Amino acid sequence: MDDSISMEVDGGNITQNPENMERSEMEEDIKKKKTKAVTSDVWRYFTKLGPGDDGIDRAQCDGCKQKFKAGGKQYGTSSLKRHLDRF
Ligand SMILES: [Zn+2]
């Protein structure tokens, strides 16, 4: 009940400044994430191990420690994304 009243009172002056700043920052953040797409998102759940003996890049799932041939140009991150889809 009190909330709606205080919101209306604050709306004019006091909250205007910080709210505007936070909002525009968040919008920019969302835009950046969208353009970067899901590819970089994958690396929040996997760790790049780098190329193995065969020169193929590998990545390890942070959750189940499973290793995948991924991360390099040949394999990309599609297999990692598929693995994440199972969760
Ligand atoms: Zn996993």
PDB file of C-alpha atoms and ligand atoms in Angstrom:
ATOM      1  CA  MET A   1       0.000   0.000   0.000  1.00  0.00           C
ATOM      2  CA  ASP A   2       2.699   2.432   1.004  1.00  0.00           C
ATOM      3  CA  ASP A   3       4.679   1.563  -2.076  1.00  0.00           C
ATOM      4  CA  SER A   4       2.436   3.206  -4.633  1.00  0.00           C
ATOM      5  CA  ILE A   5       2.271   6.386  -2.638  1.00  0.00           C
ATOM      6  CA  SER A   6       5.999   6.776  -2.144  1.00  0.00           C
ATOM      7  CA  MET A   7       6.665   5.930  -5.787  1.00  0.00           C
ATOM      8  CA  GLU A   8       4.480   8.764  -6.949  1.00  0.00           C
ATOM      9  CA  VAL A   9       6.092  11.205  -4.568  1.00  0.00           C
ATOM     10  CA  ASP A  10       9.648  10.187  -5.470  1.00  0.00           C
ATOM     11  CA  GLY A  11       9.015   9.895  -9.184  1.00  0.00           C
ATOM     12  CA  GLY A  12       9.486  13.590  -9.848  1.00  0.00           C
ATOM     13  CA  ASN A  13      12.812  14.349  -8.320  1.00  0.00           C
ATOM     14  CA  ILE A  14      14.742  12.064  -6.080  1.00  0.00           C
ATOM     15  CA  THR A  15      14.714   8.751  -7.926  1.00  0.00           C
ATOM     16  CA  GLN A  16      14.922  10.237 -11.371  1.00  0.00           C
ATOM     17  CA  ASN A  17      18.663  10.405 -11.582  1.00  0.00           C
ATOM     18  CA  PRO A  18      19.853   6.964 -10.474  1.00  0.00           C
ATOM     19  CA  GLU A  19      16.971   5.181 -12.154  1.00  0.00           C
ATOM     20  CA  ASN A  20      17.651   6.700 -15.531  1.00  0.00           C
ATOM     21  CA  MET A  21      21.314   5.848 -15.380  1.00  0.00           C
ATOM     22  CA  GLU A  22      20.737   2.265 -14.380  1.00  0.00           C
ATOM     23  CA  ARG A  23      18.133   1.784 -17.029  1.00  0.00           C
ATOM     24  CA  SER A  24      20.232   3.005 -19.925  1.00  0.00           C
ATOM     25  CA  GLU A  25      23.164   0.927 -18.771  1.00  0.00           C
ATOM     26  CA  MET A  26      21.043  -2.168 -18.672  1.00  0.00           C
ATOM     27  CA  GLU A  27      19.674  -1.543 -22.127  1.00  0.00           C
ATOM     28  CA  GLU A  28      23.164  -1.255 -23.513  1.00  0.00           C
ATOM     29  CA  ASP A  29      24.120  -4.435 -21.758  1.00  0.00           C
ATOM     30  CA  ILE A  30      21.266  -6.327 -23.312  1.00  0.00           C
ATOM     31  CA  LYS A  31      22.114  -5.042 -26.765  1.00  0.00           C
ATOM     32  CA  LYS A  32      25.714  -6.130 -26.399  1.00  0.00           C
ATOM     33  CA  LYS A  33      24.679  -9.593 -25.296  1.00  0.00           C
ATOM     34  CA  LYS A  34      22.357  -9.951 -28.247  1.00  0.00           C
ATOM     35  CA  THR A  35      24.965  -9.017 -30.815  1.00  0.00           C
ATOM     36  CA  LYS A  36      27.542 -11.279 -29.225  1.00  0.00           C
ATOM     37  CA  ALA A  37      25.008 -14.095 -29.444  1.00  0.00           C
ATOM     38  CA  VAL A  38      25.216 -17.417 -27.720  1.00  0.00           C
ATOM     39  CA  THR A  39      28.727 -18.366 -28.759  1.00  0.00           C
ATOM     40  CA  SER A  40      30.468 -16.535 -25.945  1.00  0.00           C
ATOM     41  CA  ASP A  41      27.745 -17.602 -23.557  1.00  0.00           C
ATOM     42  CA  VAL A  42      28.960 -21.160 -23.883  1.00  0.00           C
ATOM     43  CA  TRP A  43      32.231 -20.266 -22.204  1.00  0.00           C
ATOM     44  CA  ARG A  44      30.449 -19.516 -18.997  1.00  0.00           C
ATOM     45  CA  TYR A  45      29.881 -23.244 -18.648  1.00  0.00           C
ATOM     46  CA  PHE A  46      32.944 -24.650 -20.342  1.00  0.00           C
ATOM     47  CA  THR A  47      36.639 -24.167 -19.857  1.00  0.00           C
ATOM     48  CA  LYS A  48      38.914 -23.931 -22.850  1.00  0.00           C
ATOM     49  CA  LEU A  49      41.652 -26.518 -22.572  1.00  0.00           C
ATOM     50  CA  GLY A  50      43.427 -25.522 -25.737  1.00  0.00           C
ATOM     51  CA  PRO A  51      44.637 -27.858 -28.459  1.00  0.00           C
ATOM     52  CA  GLY A  52      45.607 -31.426 -27.584  1.00  0.00           C
ATOM     53  CA  ASP A  53      48.250 -33.663 -29.152  1.00  0.00           C
ATOM     54  CA  ASP A  54      46.290 -33.773 -32.388  1.00  0.00           C
ATOM     55  CA  GLY A  55      46.070 -29.997 -32.523  1.00  0.00           C
ATOM     56  CA  ILE A  56      42.319 -30.037 -31.985  1.00  0.00           C
ATOM     57  CA  ASP A  57      41.024 -27.582 -29.432  1.00  0.00           C
ATOM     58  CA  ARG A  58      39.208 -29.020 -26.491  1.00  0.00           C
ATOM     59  CA  ALA A  59      36.823 -27.740 -23.917  1.00  0.00           C
ATOM     60  CA  GLN A  60      35.731 -29.189 -20.622  1.00  0.00           C
ATOM     61  CA  CYS A  61      32.260 -28.925 -19.164  1.00  0.00           C
ATOM     62  CA  ASP A  62      32.404 -27.215 -15.784  1.00  0.00           C
ATOM     63  CA  GLY A  63      29.428 -29.234 -14.640  1.00  0.00           C
ATOM     64  CA  CYS A  64      30.303 -32.861 -15.419  1.00  0.00           C
ATOM     65  CA  LYS A  65      33.967 -32.474 -16.438  1.00  0.00           C
ATOM     66  CA  GLN A  66      33.270 -34.078 -19.781  1.00  0.00           C
ATOM     67  CA  LYS A  67      35.700 -33.111 -22.513  1.00  0.00           C
ATOM     68  CA  PHE A  68      34.695 -32.110 -25.993  1.00  0.00           C
ATOM     69  CA  LYS A  69      36.469 -31.387 -29.222  1.00  0.00           C
ATOM     70  CA  ALA A  70      35.436 -27.778 -29.446  1.00  0.00           C
ATOM     71  CA  GLY A  71      36.554 -24.195 -29.350  1.00  0.00           C
ATOM     72  CA  GLY A  72      38.700 -24.304 -32.437  1.00  0.00           C
ATOM     73  CA  LYS A  73      37.777 -23.334 -35.954  1.00  0.00           C
ATOM     74  CA  GLN A  74      37.106 -26.930 -36.995  1.00  0.00           C
ATOM     75  CA  TYR A  75      34.646 -27.758 -34.276  1.00  0.00           C
ATOM     76  CA  GLY A  76      33.285 -24.461 -33.048  1.00  0.00           C
ATOM     77  CA  THR A  77      30.957 -24.523 -30.113  1.00  0.00           C
ATOM     78  CA  SER A  78      27.949 -26.331 -31.547  1.00  0.00           C
ATOM     79  CA  SER A  79      28.646 -29.534 -29.652  1.00  0.00           C
ATOM     80  CA  LEU A  80      29.006 -27.536 -26.450  1.00  0.00           C
ATOM     81  CA  LYS A  81      25.710 -25.792 -27.057  1.00  0.00           C
ATOM     82  CA  ARG A  82      24.049 -29.127 -27.686  1.00  0.00           C
ATOM     83  CA  HIS A  83      25.418 -30.393 -24.391  1.00  0.00           C
ATOM     84  CA  LEU A  84      24.005 -27.377 -22.569  1.00  0.00           C
ATOM     85  CA  ASP A  85      20.618 -27.952 -24.098  1.00  0.00           C
ATOM     86  CA  ARG A  86      20.276 -31.174 -22.127  1.00  0.00           C
ATOM     87  CA  PHE A  87      20.125 -29.319 -18.822  1.00  0.00           C
TER      88      PHE A  87
HETATM   89 ZN    ZN B   1      28.356 -31.284 -18.715  1.00  0.00          ZN
END
